[in-house]
Coordinates of C-alpha atoms and ligand atoms in Angstrom, one line a residue:
M1343 CA 32.4 -21.7 27.2
S1344 CA 32.1 -22.7 30.9
E1345 CA 29.6 -22.3 33.0
V1346 CA 28.6 -18.5 34.1
S1347 CA 27.3 -18.0 37.8
E1348 CA 26.7 -15.0 39.6
A1349 CA 24.8 -13.9 42.8
V1350 CA 22.1 -11.5 43.1
E1351 CA 21.3 -9.2 45.9
K1352 CA 17.6 -9.6 47.4
P1353 CA 15.4 -12.5 47.2
V1354 CA 12.8 -12.3 44.6
Y1355 CA 9.2 -14.4 43.6
F1356 CA 10.2 -17.9 41.8
H1357 CA 8.0 -16.8 38.9
S1358 CA 10.2 -13.6 38.1
A1359 CA 13.3 -15.6 38.9
L1360 CA 12.2 -17.8 36.2
A1361 CA 11.6 -15.3 33.8
R1362 CA 14.6 -13.5 34.5
A1363 CA 16.6 -16.7 34.1
L1364 CA 15.4 -17.2 30.6
S1365 CA 16.2 -13.8 29.6
D1366 CA 19.9 -14.3 31.2
N1367 CA 20.0 -17.6 28.7
G1368 CA 19.4 -15.4 26.2
V1369 CA 15.7 -16.5 25.3
K1370 CA 14.0 -13.5 23.5
A1371 CA 10.6 -14.9 22.5
I1372 CA 8.4 -17.6 24.5
F1373 CA 5.4 -19.5 22.4
G1374 CA 2.7 -20.3 25.1
V1375 CA -0.6 -20.8 26.6
I1376 CA -1.2 -19.4 29.5
G1377 CA -2.7 -21.1 32.8
D1378 CA -2.6 -21.2 36.6
A1379 CA 0.9 -22.7 36.7
N1380 CA 2.8 -19.9 34.0
L1381 CA 0.8 -16.8 33.9
Y1382 CA 2.7 -15.0 36.3
M1383 CA 5.9 -16.2 34.8
V1384 CA 5.0 -14.8 31.2
D1385 CA 3.9 -11.7 32.6
D1386 CA 6.9 -10.8 34.2
F1387 CA 8.9 -12.1 31.1
I1388 CA 7.2 -9.4 28.9
R1389 CA 7.0 -6.5 31.1
E1390 CA 10.5 -6.7 33.2
H1391 CA 12.6 -8.6 30.5
H1392 CA 10.5 -7.2 27.1
G1393 CA 10.7 -10.7 25.9
E1394 CA 8.3 -11.4 22.9
Y1395 CA 5.5 -13.8 23.9
V1396 CA 3.5 -15.4 21.1
A1397 CA -0.1 -16.2 22.7
A1398 CA -1.1 -19.6 20.7
A1399 CA -4.8 -21.0 20.6
T1400 CA -3.4 -24.5 21.9
E1401 CA -0.7 -26.1 23.5
A1402 CA -0.1 -28.5 20.5
S1403 CA 0.7 -25.4 18.3
V1404 CA 2.9 -23.9 21.1
V1405 CA 5.4 -26.6 21.0
L1406 CA 5.3 -26.6 17.1
M1407 CA 5.7 -22.9 16.9
A1408 CA 9.1 -23.2 19.3
L1409 CA 10.1 -26.1 16.5
G1410 CA 9.8 -23.7 13.8
Y1411 CA 11.8 -21.2 15.6
A1412 CA 14.5 -23.8 16.3
S1413 CA 14.6 -24.8 12.7
V1414 CA 15.0 -21.5 11.4
T1415 CA 17.6 -19.9 13.9
G1416 CA 19.3 -23.0 14.9
K1417 CA 18.9 -22.1 18.3
P1418 CA 16.3 -23.5 21.1
G1419 CA 12.9 -22.6 21.0
V1420 CA 11.1 -22.2 24.1
A1421 CA 7.6 -22.8 24.8
T1422 CA 5.3 -22.9 28.1
V1423 CA 2.2 -24.4 29.0
T1424 CA 0.3 -25.1 32.4
H1425 CA -0.6 -28.6 33.7
G1426 CA -2.5 -31.6 33.2
P1427 CA -4.5 -31.1 29.9
A1428 CA -2.2 -28.6 28.8
V1429 CA 0.3 -31.0 28.6
T1430 CA -1.3 -33.9 27.0
N1431 CA -2.2 -31.6 24.3
T1432 CA 1.7 -31.2 23.7
L1433 CA 2.4 -34.8 23.0
T1434 CA 2.0 -35.3 19.0
S1435 CA 4.1 -32.2 18.7
L1436 CA 6.6 -33.4 21.1
I1437 CA 6.9 -36.9 19.0
E1438 CA 7.2 -34.4 15.8
G1439 CA 10.2 -32.3 17.9
V1440 CA 12.1 -35.9 18.6
K1441 CA 11.9 -37.1 15.2
A1442 CA 12.9 -33.8 13.6
Q1443 CA 15.9 -33.8 15.9
L1444 CA 15.0 -30.1 17.0
P1445 CA 16.1 -28.3 20.3
I1446 CA 13.4 -26.8 22.2
L1447 CA 12.8 -26.5 26.0
L1448 CA 9.0 -27.0 27.1
L1449 CA 8.2 -25.4 30.4
C1450 CA 5.3 -27.4 31.9
G1451 CA 3.6 -26.8 35.0
D1452 CA 3.1 -29.3 37.6
T1453 CA -0.4 -30.1 39.2
S1454 CA 0.1 -29.0 43.0
V1455 CA 0.8 -32.3 44.9
E1456 CA -1.0 -30.8 47.8
V1457 CA -4.4 -30.9 46.8
L1458 CA -5.9 -34.9 46.9
G1459 CA -7.6 -35.7 43.7
H1460 CA -6.7 -32.5 41.8
P1461 CA -8.8 -33.2 38.6
Q1462 CA -5.9 -32.0 36.1
D1463 CA -3.3 -34.3 37.6
C1464 CA -1.9 -36.7 35.5
A1465 CA 1.2 -39.0 34.8
Q1466 CA 3.4 -35.8 33.3
R1467 CA 6.8 -37.8 33.4
E1468 CA 5.6 -41.1 31.9
L1469 CA 3.6 -39.3 28.9
I1470 CA 6.4 -37.1 28.1
V1471 CA 8.9 -39.9 28.4
A1472 CA 6.8 -41.7 26.1
T1473 CA 7.4 -39.2 23.3
G1474 CA 11.3 -39.5 23.2
A1475 CA 11.4 -36.1 24.8
G1476 CA 13.7 -35.6 27.6
F1477 CA 12.3 -34.9 31.1
E1478 CA 13.9 -32.6 33.9
Q1479 CA 12.4 -31.8 37.2
L1480 CA 12.7 -28.4 38.5
R1481 CA 13.9 -29.7 41.9
S1482 CA 13.5 -26.6 44.1
P1483 CA 13.2 -23.1 43.9
A1484 CA 17.0 -22.7 45.1
T1485 CA 18.0 -24.7 42.0
L1486 CA 16.0 -22.8 39.5
S1487 CA 18.8 -21.3 37.7
Q1488 CA 21.0 -24.6 37.4
D1489 CA 17.8 -26.7 36.4
L1490 CA 16.8 -24.4 33.5
A1491 CA 20.5 -24.2 32.4
R1492 CA 20.8 -27.7 32.2
A1493 CA 17.6 -28.3 30.3
L1494 CA 18.3 -25.6 27.8
R1495 CA 21.8 -27.5 27.4
R1496 CA 20.4 -30.9 27.0
A1497 CA 18.2 -29.6 24.6
V1498 CA 20.9 -28.3 22.2
L1499 CA 23.4 -31.4 22.8
E1500 CA 20.6 -33.8 22.8
R1501 CA 18.8 -32.3 19.6
R1502 CA 15.4 -32.7 21.2
P1503 CA 12.6 -31.4 23.0
I1504 CA 13.4 -31.1 26.8
A1505 CA 10.4 -30.7 29.1
L1506 CA 11.4 -28.9 32.4
N1507 CA 8.6 -29.9 35.1
V1508 CA 7.8 -26.8 37.3
P1509 CA 5.8 -27.3 40.4
I1510 CA 2.9 -25.0 40.5
N1511 CA 3.4 -24.2 44.3
F1512 CA 6.7 -22.9 43.8
Q1513 CA 5.7 -19.7 42.3
W1514 CA 5.1 -17.2 45.0
E1515 CA 8.1 -18.5 47.0
K1516 CA 11.1 -16.0 47.4
V1517 CA 14.3 -17.2 45.9
A1518 CA 17.8 -15.8 46.0
Y1519 CA 18.3 -15.5 42.2
H1520 CA 21.7 -16.8 40.6
K1521 CA 22.6 -16.3 37.2
V1522 CA 23.6 -19.5 35.5
V1523 CA 24.2 -20.0 32.0
R1524 CA 25.8 -23.4 30.6
P1525 CA 26.4 -22.9 26.9
P1526 CA 27.3 -26.3 25.3
P1527 CA 30.5 -26.7 23.7
E1528 CA 31.0 -25.7 20.3
A1529 CA 31.9 -27.6 17.3
Q1530 CA 35.7 -29.1 17.6
G1531 CA 36.8 -29.6 14.0
R1532 CA 37.4 -33.3 14.8
V1533 CA 38.6 -35.7 11.8
P1534 CA 39.0 -39.0 12.5
A1535 CA 42.1 -40.6 12.2
G1536 CA 43.5 -43.8 11.2
E1537 CA 42.1 -46.9 9.0
A1538 CA 38.6 -45.1 8.9
F1539 CA 40.0 -42.2 7.2
D1540 CA 42.5 -43.8 4.9
N1541 CA 39.7 -45.9 3.8
A1542 CA 37.5 -43.4 3.0
V1543 CA 40.3 -41.6 1.2
G1544 CA 40.8 -44.9 -1.0
I1545 CA 37.4 -45.1 -1.7
I1546 CA 37.3 -41.5 -2.9
A1547 CA 40.6 -41.7 -4.5
A1548 CA 39.3 -44.8 -6.5
A1549 CA 36.0 -43.2 -7.7
R1550 CA 35.4 -42.6 -11.5
A1551 CA 32.0 -40.7 -10.8
P1552 CA 31.6 -39.4 -7.3
I1553 CA 29.0 -37.0 -5.9
V1554 CA 29.2 -34.8 -3.0
L1555 CA 26.1 -34.9 -1.2
A1556 CA 25.0 -32.2 1.9
G1557 CA 22.3 -32.8 4.3
R1558 CA 21.3 -30.3 7.2
G1559 CA 23.9 -31.3 9.1
A1560 CA 26.5 -29.9 6.6
S1561 CA 24.5 -26.7 5.5
S1562 CA 26.7 -24.0 7.9
P1563 CA 28.5 -21.5 5.4
E1564 CA 31.7 -23.1 6.4
A1565 CA 30.6 -26.5 5.7
K1566 CA 29.2 -25.5 1.9
A1567 CA 32.7 -23.9 1.4
A1568 CA 34.6 -26.9 2.3
L1569 CA 32.2 -29.5 0.1
V1570 CA 32.6 -27.1 -2.8
R1571 CA 36.5 -27.3 -2.3
L1572 CA 35.9 -31.0 -2.0
A1573 CA 33.6 -31.3 -5.0
E1574 CA 35.8 -29.1 -7.3
R1575 CA 39.0 -31.0 -6.4
I1576 CA 37.7 -34.5 -7.2
G1577 CA 35.4 -33.5 -10.1
A1578 CA 32.2 -34.3 -8.3
P1579 CA 28.6 -33.0 -8.9
L1580 CA 27.1 -31.3 -5.9
A1581 CA 23.6 -32.4 -4.2
T1582 CA 21.8 -32.1 -1.0
T1583 CA 18.9 -33.5 0.9
L1584 CA 15.4 -32.2 0.8
K1585 CA 16.3 -30.4 4.2
A1586 CA 19.5 -28.8 3.1
Q1587 CA 17.9 -27.7 -0.3
S1588 CA 19.3 -24.6 -2.1
L1589 CA 22.8 -25.0 -0.5
F1590 CA 24.7 -25.1 -3.5
R1591 CA 22.4 -23.0 -5.8
G1592 CA 24.6 -21.2 -8.4
E1593 CA 27.6 -23.5 -7.8
A1594 CA 28.7 -25.6 -10.9
F1595 CA 27.2 -28.7 -11.5
D1596 CA 24.4 -28.3 -8.7
L1597 CA 22.4 -31.3 -9.2
G1598 CA 19.7 -29.9 -6.6
I1599 CA 17.9 -32.4 -4.4
F1600 CA 19.3 -36.1 -4.0
G1601 CA 16.6 -38.6 -3.7
T1602 CA 12.9 -39.3 -4.6
L1603 CA 12.5 -35.4 -5.5
S1604 CA 15.7 -35.5 -7.9
T1605 CA 15.0 -33.8 -11.6
P1606 CA 15.4 -36.2 -14.6
P1607 CA 18.8 -35.0 -15.2
A1608 CA 20.1 -35.3 -11.7
A1609 CA 18.7 -38.8 -11.2
E1610 CA 20.7 -39.9 -14.4
A1611 CA 23.8 -38.4 -13.0
I1612 CA 23.1 -40.3 -9.7
Q1613 CA 22.3 -43.2 -11.7
N1614 CA 25.7 -43.1 -13.4
A1615 CA 27.8 -42.2 -10.0
D1616 CA 29.8 -45.1 -8.7
C1617 CA 30.5 -43.1 -5.3
V1618 CA 28.5 -40.8 -2.8
I1619 CA 30.2 -38.8 -0.4
A1620 CA 27.6 -37.9 2.0
F1621 CA 27.8 -35.1 5.1
G1622 CA 25.6 -34.4 7.4
A1623 CA 22.9 -36.3 5.8
S1624 CA 21.1 -39.4 7.5
L1625 CA 20.5 -40.9 4.4
N1626 CA 17.0 -42.0 4.9
V1627 CA 14.8 -44.0 2.5
F1628 CA 13.6 -40.9 0.4
T1629 CA 17.2 -39.3 0.2
A1630 CA 18.3 -43.1 -0.9
A1631 CA 15.1 -43.6 -3.2
R1632 CA 14.5 -46.8 -1.0
G1633 CA 18.0 -47.8 -1.8
G1634 CA 17.9 -47.3 -5.5
F1635 CA 20.1 -44.3 -5.4
L1636 CA 22.9 -46.0 -3.3
K1637 CA 22.9 -49.1 -5.1
R1638 CA 26.2 -50.2 -6.8
K1639 CA 27.9 -47.3 -5.3
R1640 CA 30.8 -46.9 -2.8
V1641 CA 29.1 -45.1 0.2
V1642 CA 31.1 -42.8 2.4
Q1643 CA 29.2 -40.9 5.2
C1644 CA 30.4 -38.4 7.5
N1645 CA 28.4 -37.3 10.3
T1646 CA 29.2 -35.4 13.8
D1647 CA 27.8 -38.3 15.7
L1648 CA 28.8 -42.3 15.0
A1649 CA 25.1 -43.1 16.0
D1650 CA 23.9 -40.8 12.9
I1651 CA 25.8 -43.1 10.5
A1652 CA 24.5 -46.3 8.5
Q1653 CA 21.2 -45.8 10.4
V1654 CA 19.1 -47.3 7.5
Y1655 CA 21.7 -48.3 4.7
P1656 CA 25.2 -50.0 5.1
V1657 CA 28.0 -47.8 4.1
H1658 CA 31.6 -48.4 3.1
A1659 CA 33.5 -45.7 5.1
A1660 CA 31.8 -44.3 8.1
L1661 CA 33.7 -40.9 9.2
A1662 CA 32.5 -39.5 12.8
G1663 CA 33.7 -35.9 12.5
D1664 CA 33.0 -32.3 11.5
P1665 CA 31.9 -32.1 8.0
P1666 CA 33.9 -28.9 7.1
A1667 CA 37.1 -30.3 8.9
V1668 CA 36.5 -33.6 7.3
A1669 CA 36.2 -32.4 3.6
D1670 CA 39.3 -30.3 3.8
A1671 CA 41.3 -33.3 5.3
I1672 CA 40.2 -35.3 2.6
V1673 CA 41.5 -32.8 0.0
R1674 CA 44.8 -32.6 1.7
A1675 CA 45.1 -36.4 1.7
L1676 CA 44.2 -36.6 -2.1
D1677 CA 47.0 -33.8 -2.8
E1678 CA 49.5 -35.5 -0.5
A1679 CA 49.0 -38.7 -2.9
E1680 CA 48.8 -36.5 -6.0
I1681 CA 45.4 -38.1 -6.9
S1682 CA 43.9 -36.6 -10.2
A1683 CA 40.3 -35.4 -10.3
S1684 CA 37.4 -37.7 -11.9
G1685 CA 36.3 -37.0 -15.2
F1686 CA 32.6 -36.8 -14.0
R1687 CA 32.1 -33.2 -14.3
T1688 CA 31.5 -33.1 -18.3
D1689 CA 30.0 -30.7 -20.7
T1690 CA 27.2 -32.9 -21.1
L1691 CA 26.0 -33.1 -17.7
E1692 CA 26.5 -29.2 -17.3
A1693 CA 24.2 -28.6 -20.4
A1694 CA 21.7 -31.2 -19.2
L1695 CA 21.7 -29.7 -15.9
A1696 CA 21.0 -26.1 -17.5
A1697 CA 18.5 -27.0 -19.9
H1698 CA 16.1 -28.7 -17.3
S1699 CA 12.9 -26.7 -16.6
A1700 CA 10.6 -27.7 -13.7
V1701 CA 7.4 -26.4 -15.8
A1702 CA 8.5 -26.7 -19.5
D1703 CA 6.8 -30.3 -19.9
L1704 CA 3.9 -30.4 -17.7
T1705 CA 0.3 -30.5 -19.3
D1706 CA -1.8 -28.1 -17.5
M1707 CA -4.4 -30.1 -15.7
G1708 CA -6.5 -27.1 -14.9
T1709 CA -10.4 -27.0 -15.9
A1710 CA -13.0 -24.0 -16.1
T1711 CA -13.5 -24.6 -12.1
T1712 CA -10.1 -25.4 -10.9
V1713 CA -6.4 -24.9 -11.3
D1714 CA -3.4 -27.4 -11.8
A1715 CA -1.9 -27.2 -8.3
R1716 CA 1.7 -27.4 -9.5
L1717 CA 1.2 -24.5 -12.1
A1718 CA -0.4 -22.3 -9.7
I1719 CA 1.9 -23.0 -7.1
H1720 CA 4.9 -22.1 -9.3
R1721 CA 3.3 -19.1 -10.6
L1722 CA 2.4 -17.9 -7.2
G1723 CA 5.9 -18.5 -6.0
K1724 CA 7.2 -16.1 -8.4
A1725 CA 5.1 -13.7 -6.9
V1726 CA 6.2 -14.2 -3.3
P1727 CA 10.0 -12.5 -2.4
A1728 CA 12.6 -14.9 -3.0
D1729 CA 13.6 -14.3 0.6
R1730 CA 11.2 -16.2 2.3
T1731 CA 10.9 -19.0 4.6
L1732 CA 8.8 -22.2 3.3
I1733 CA 6.9 -24.4 5.3
V1734 CA 5.1 -27.2 3.6
D1735 CA 2.3 -29.3 5.4
G1736 CA 1.7 -32.6 4.7
G1737 CA -0.7 -34.3 2.2
R1738 CA -0.9 -35.3 -1.5
F1739 CA 0.0 -31.7 -2.7
L1740 CA 3.5 -31.2 -1.1
G1741 CA 5.3 -33.1 -4.1
S1742 CA 3.9 -29.6 -5.8
A1743 CA 5.1 -27.4 -3.2
W1744 CA 8.7 -29.3 -3.0
E1745 CA 9.0 -29.3 -6.7
F1746 CA 8.0 -25.6 -7.6
L1747 CA 9.1 -23.4 -4.9
D1748 CA 12.6 -22.7 -3.7
V1749 CA 14.2 -20.9 -0.6
P1750 CA 17.2 -18.7 -0.5
E1751 CA 19.1 -21.1 2.1
P1752 CA 18.5 -24.3 3.6
R1753 CA 17.4 -23.0 7.2
A1754 CA 14.5 -20.9 5.1
Y1755 CA 13.2 -24.4 4.5
V1756 CA 10.9 -25.9 7.6
H1757 CA 10.3 -29.7 7.3
T1758 CA 6.8 -30.4 9.4
I1759 CA 6.2 -33.9 8.5
A1760 CA 8.8 -35.6 10.7
F1761 CA 6.2 -37.7 12.5
G1762 CA 4.1 -37.8 9.0
S1763 CA 1.3 -35.8 10.8
V1764 CA -0.7 -33.5 8.6
G1765 CA -2.0 -30.0 10.0
L1766 CA 1.2 -28.6 11.5
G1767 CA 2.5 -26.2 8.8
V1768 CA 0.5 -22.7 10.2
A1769 CA 1.9 -23.4 13.6
Y1770 CA 5.5 -24.3 12.4
G1771 CA 5.2 -21.2 10.3
I1772 CA 4.4 -18.9 13.0
G1773 CA 7.4 -19.9 14.7
A1774 CA 9.3 -19.6 11.8
A1775 CA 7.8 -15.9 11.0
I1776 CA 8.8 -14.9 14.8
A1777 CA 12.5 -16.3 14.0
A1778 CA 12.9 -14.2 10.5
R1779 CA 10.9 -11.0 11.0
G1780 CA 11.4 -9.5 7.4
R1781 CA 11.2 -12.8 5.5
P1782 CA 7.5 -13.8 4.7
A1783 CA 6.5 -17.0 5.7
L1784 CA 5.1 -19.1 3.0
V1785 CA 2.7 -22.0 4.1
V1786 CA 1.6 -24.6 1.6
C1787 CA -1.2 -26.9 3.1
G1788 CA -3.9 -28.9 1.9
D1789 CA -7.9 -28.5 3.0
G1790 CA -7.9 -31.1 5.4
G1791 CA -4.4 -29.9 7.0
F1792 CA -5.7 -26.4 7.2
M1793 CA -9.0 -27.7 9.1
L1794 CA -7.3 -29.8 11.1
G1795 CA -4.6 -27.8 12.7
G1796 CA -4.3 -24.5 10.4
L1797 CA -7.6 -22.9 11.1
V1798 CA -6.9 -22.9 14.7
E1799 CA -3.7 -20.6 14.6
F1800 CA -4.4 -18.4 11.5
N1801 CA -5.7 -15.7 13.7
T1802 CA -2.6 -15.9 16.0
A1803 CA -0.5 -14.8 13.0
V1804 CA -3.3 -12.1 12.9
R1805 CA -2.7 -10.9 16.3
H1806 CA 0.9 -11.1 16.1
G1807 CA 1.1 -9.0 12.9
L1808 CA 2.9 -11.7 10.9
D1809 CA 4.0 -11.8 7.3
M1810 CA 2.6 -15.0 6.4
I1811 CA 1.0 -16.2 3.1
V1812 CA -1.0 -19.1 3.3
I1813 CA -1.7 -21.4 0.1
V1814 CA -4.6 -23.9 0.5
C1815 CA -4.8 -26.6 -2.0
N1816 CA -8.3 -27.4 -1.8
D1817 CA -9.1 -30.5 -3.7
S1818 CA -12.1 -30.7 -1.0
A1819 CA -10.7 -34.3 0.0
Y1820 CA -8.0 -35.9 1.9
G1821 CA -6.7 -36.4 -1.4
A1822 CA -4.1 -39.1 -0.1
E1823 CA -7.1 -41.5 1.0
H1824 CA -9.3 -40.3 -2.0
I1825 CA -6.6 -41.3 -4.5
Q1826 CA -6.8 -45.0 -2.4
F1827 CA -10.3 -45.4 -2.9
R1828 CA -9.8 -44.7 -6.4
N1829 CA -7.0 -47.0 -7.0
K1830 CA -9.1 -49.9 -5.5
N1831 CA -12.0 -48.9 -7.6
M1832 CA -14.1 -48.0 -4.4
D1833 CA -16.4 -45.1 -3.6
P1834 CA -14.4 -42.2 -2.6
S1835 CA -16.9 -40.0 -0.8
L1836 CA -15.9 -40.7 2.5
A1837 CA -12.5 -38.8 1.7
L1838 CA -14.9 -35.8 0.2
F1839 CA -15.4 -32.6 2.1
A1840 CA -17.8 -29.8 1.3
W1841 CA -15.5 -27.0 3.5
P1842 CA -16.8 -23.6 3.7
E1843 CA -15.1 -21.0 1.4
F1844 CA -11.4 -20.5 2.7
A1845 CA -11.3 -16.9 1.9
D1846 CA -14.4 -16.0 3.9
V1847 CA -12.9 -17.9 6.7
A1848 CA -9.7 -16.0 6.6
R1849 CA -11.3 -12.8 6.6
A1850 CA -13.5 -13.7 9.4
L1851 CA -10.2 -14.8 11.4
G1852 CA -8.9 -11.2 10.8
G1853 CA -6.6 -11.8 7.7
D1854 CA -7.3 -11.4 4.2
G1855 CA -8.4 -14.1 1.5
V1856 CA -8.3 -14.6 -2.3
T1857 CA -10.1 -17.3 -4.3
V1858 CA -8.6 -19.1 -7.1
R1859 CA -11.1 -20.9 -9.0
N1860 CA -9.0 -21.0 -12.5
A1861 CA -6.1 -19.8 -14.3
A1862 CA -7.8 -16.4 -15.0
D1863 CA -7.8 -15.8 -11.2
L1864 CA -4.2 -15.8 -10.6
P1865 CA -3.5 -12.5 -11.1
N1866 CA -5.8 -11.4 -8.2
A1867 CA -3.7 -13.7 -6.2
E1868 CA -0.7 -12.4 -7.6
A1869 CA -1.6 -8.7 -6.7
A1870 CA -2.9 -9.8 -3.0
I1871 CA 0.4 -11.2 -2.7
R1872 CA 2.1 -7.9 -3.8
N1873 CA -0.3 -5.7 -1.6
R1874 CA -0.6 -7.8 1.6
T1875 CA -0.7 -5.9 4.7
R1876 CA -1.6 -9.0 6.9
P1877 CA -1.7 -13.0 7.0
L1878 CA -3.2 -13.6 3.5
L1879 CA -4.7 -17.0 2.4
I1880 CA -5.0 -17.8 -0.8
E1881 CA -7.5 -20.8 -1.9
L1882 CA -6.3 -23.0 -4.9
K1883 CA -9.7 -24.8 -6.0
C1884 CA -8.5 -28.0 -7.4
H1885 CA -9.7 -31.2 -8.5
P1886 CA -9.3 -34.4 -6.7
D1887 CA -9.3 -36.4 -9.7
H1888 CA -6.5 -33.9 -11.4
M1889 CA -3.9 -33.9 -8.7
P1890 CA -0.4 -35.0 -8.9
P1891 CA 0.9 -38.0 -7.4
S1892 CA 2.4 -37.8 -3.7
P1893 CA 5.9 -38.3 -3.8
W1894 CA 5.6 -39.2 0.1
Ligands
LIG2347 C1 -2.8 -36.2 12.1 C2 -2.9 -36.9 11.0 N1 -4.3 -37.4 10.7 C3 -4.6 -38.2 9.7 C4 -3.7 -38.3 8.9 C5 -3.7 -39.1 7.5 N2 -3.6 -38.5 6.5 C6 -2.7 -38.3 5.4 S1 -2.7 -37.4 4.4 C7 -4.2 -37.1 4.8 C8 -5.2 -36.0 4.0 C9 -4.9 -34.7 4.1 O1 -5.5 -33.8 3.4 P1 -5.6 -32.5 2.8 O2 -4.6 -31.8 3.8 O3 -6.6 -31.9 2.2 O4 -4.3 -32.8 1.6 P2 -4.2 -33.7 0.4 O5 -3.9 -35.1 0.6 O6 -5.8 -33.8 0.0 O7 -3.5 -32.9 -0.7 C10 -4.8 -37.4 6.0 C11 -5.9 -37.4 6.6 C12 -2.2 -37.7 9.3 N3 -1.4 -38.0 8.3 N4 -1.8 -37.2 10.2

């Protein structure tokens, strides 16, 4: 679609024009912390444009909320902060957004250049650029509409946060508002031609045991349908990355997650495969099981951008194109050459996949005063509606959440550890909850992560009436560090914490709280989930020496 630009009658204040430009560009929700550089714009956005404004407690969370929104909707999230320390508070979250490749627009105020020695002045451009985010300067009140539209477009096309630096002294200037909307181009069904494509088809035709693997970049309904067609055509089982989990649920020969989180029958099938055809996946170290799952296999990788191919491991065929179009083109080429299907879809494999149960072989590690995190999470997961959003924080507990909780579709899974930071889950979850009202946001975090980041925003979920359930796996420890001291036969007390009762904390913050001390307390938690009317925190008392190992 081309640029839409219209003139508007009489001059308005810059801050009103900015709110209007956001609304005209389809922005429905903004996450923010106000200060003297953005308060009037936010007021206008709410009053004049009936926009949704989420008032976060810290600027770090504002960016994370916008990332959560972008992750669930696939559209840019929008955040607003004032200047100086408000901007420096966003930096860790911006790095998270860059590594997560999520499109957001961060509106930053910029300290007045007229005030010599302003205490809040700092090198905003340099700080932002150092995170890997893009930087756009709002040049003048007259260029507001173009500058905003360009920043939004860049966020989508560059798949990263773009900060738009907005000088504070523009706010009460008058501008003749022009509507400018510059939507990015849509996917163009590109299929690579020539040798690269022929080579890929040759590899697939020769494969005796191929697997079709989908990543988040191939998780649209069209991509799913095309990959299912291809997998059926060549007799390949289907698999996904963690971020595309559940894409093929219900399909025949769905291996589930390909990588360090694979189930035993899926891992066996992967070991027996001789070819992996990956679409929209980065093939990172976790998907590749540190390289082990790609060894002795021919690898075909198809991504929209050539730059995303062979980033970590070499591949045998690189296809830069649109996954659904490429998958269909491969099927046509195989049909033309009358290549028959592989024999990899066997009854034995089907039976092994069907017989697998995640919890059947687990020994309960619970005690009279603690629960087994895996079994408790699995059970509580059944009590939360299946149509939910899942947000998993970082820490040793995360394997339990990844393995025992599922989502209805890939976009309902929100990944929060692109930068390996703990404590981002609750803020990400608030953005996800705003993006998908009607779906409960299920956040799983550790005690350390909750105290590091979740605590500060739990009340934001309360103030905004969000449907959020936070399961805190409380092993009274930085478990990921506790295990390291233990492994070296050292005293782990530096990693131990005597936190307050988390259920009391949740109630003090305006939510509900339930404590699960042992398996007999689980029915209380299940009832609290069923009867929830406000954000609910469930504390699982866990033992630091009885936690499953981290897959991280
Ligand atoms: C911002 C940040 N600070 C510190 C760390 C180091 N770190 C990794 S895991 C972890 C422990 C987290 O504890 P908790 O949330 O209780 O989860 P657990 O490991 O106990 O399951 C810490 C401190 C980190 N990854 N990110």
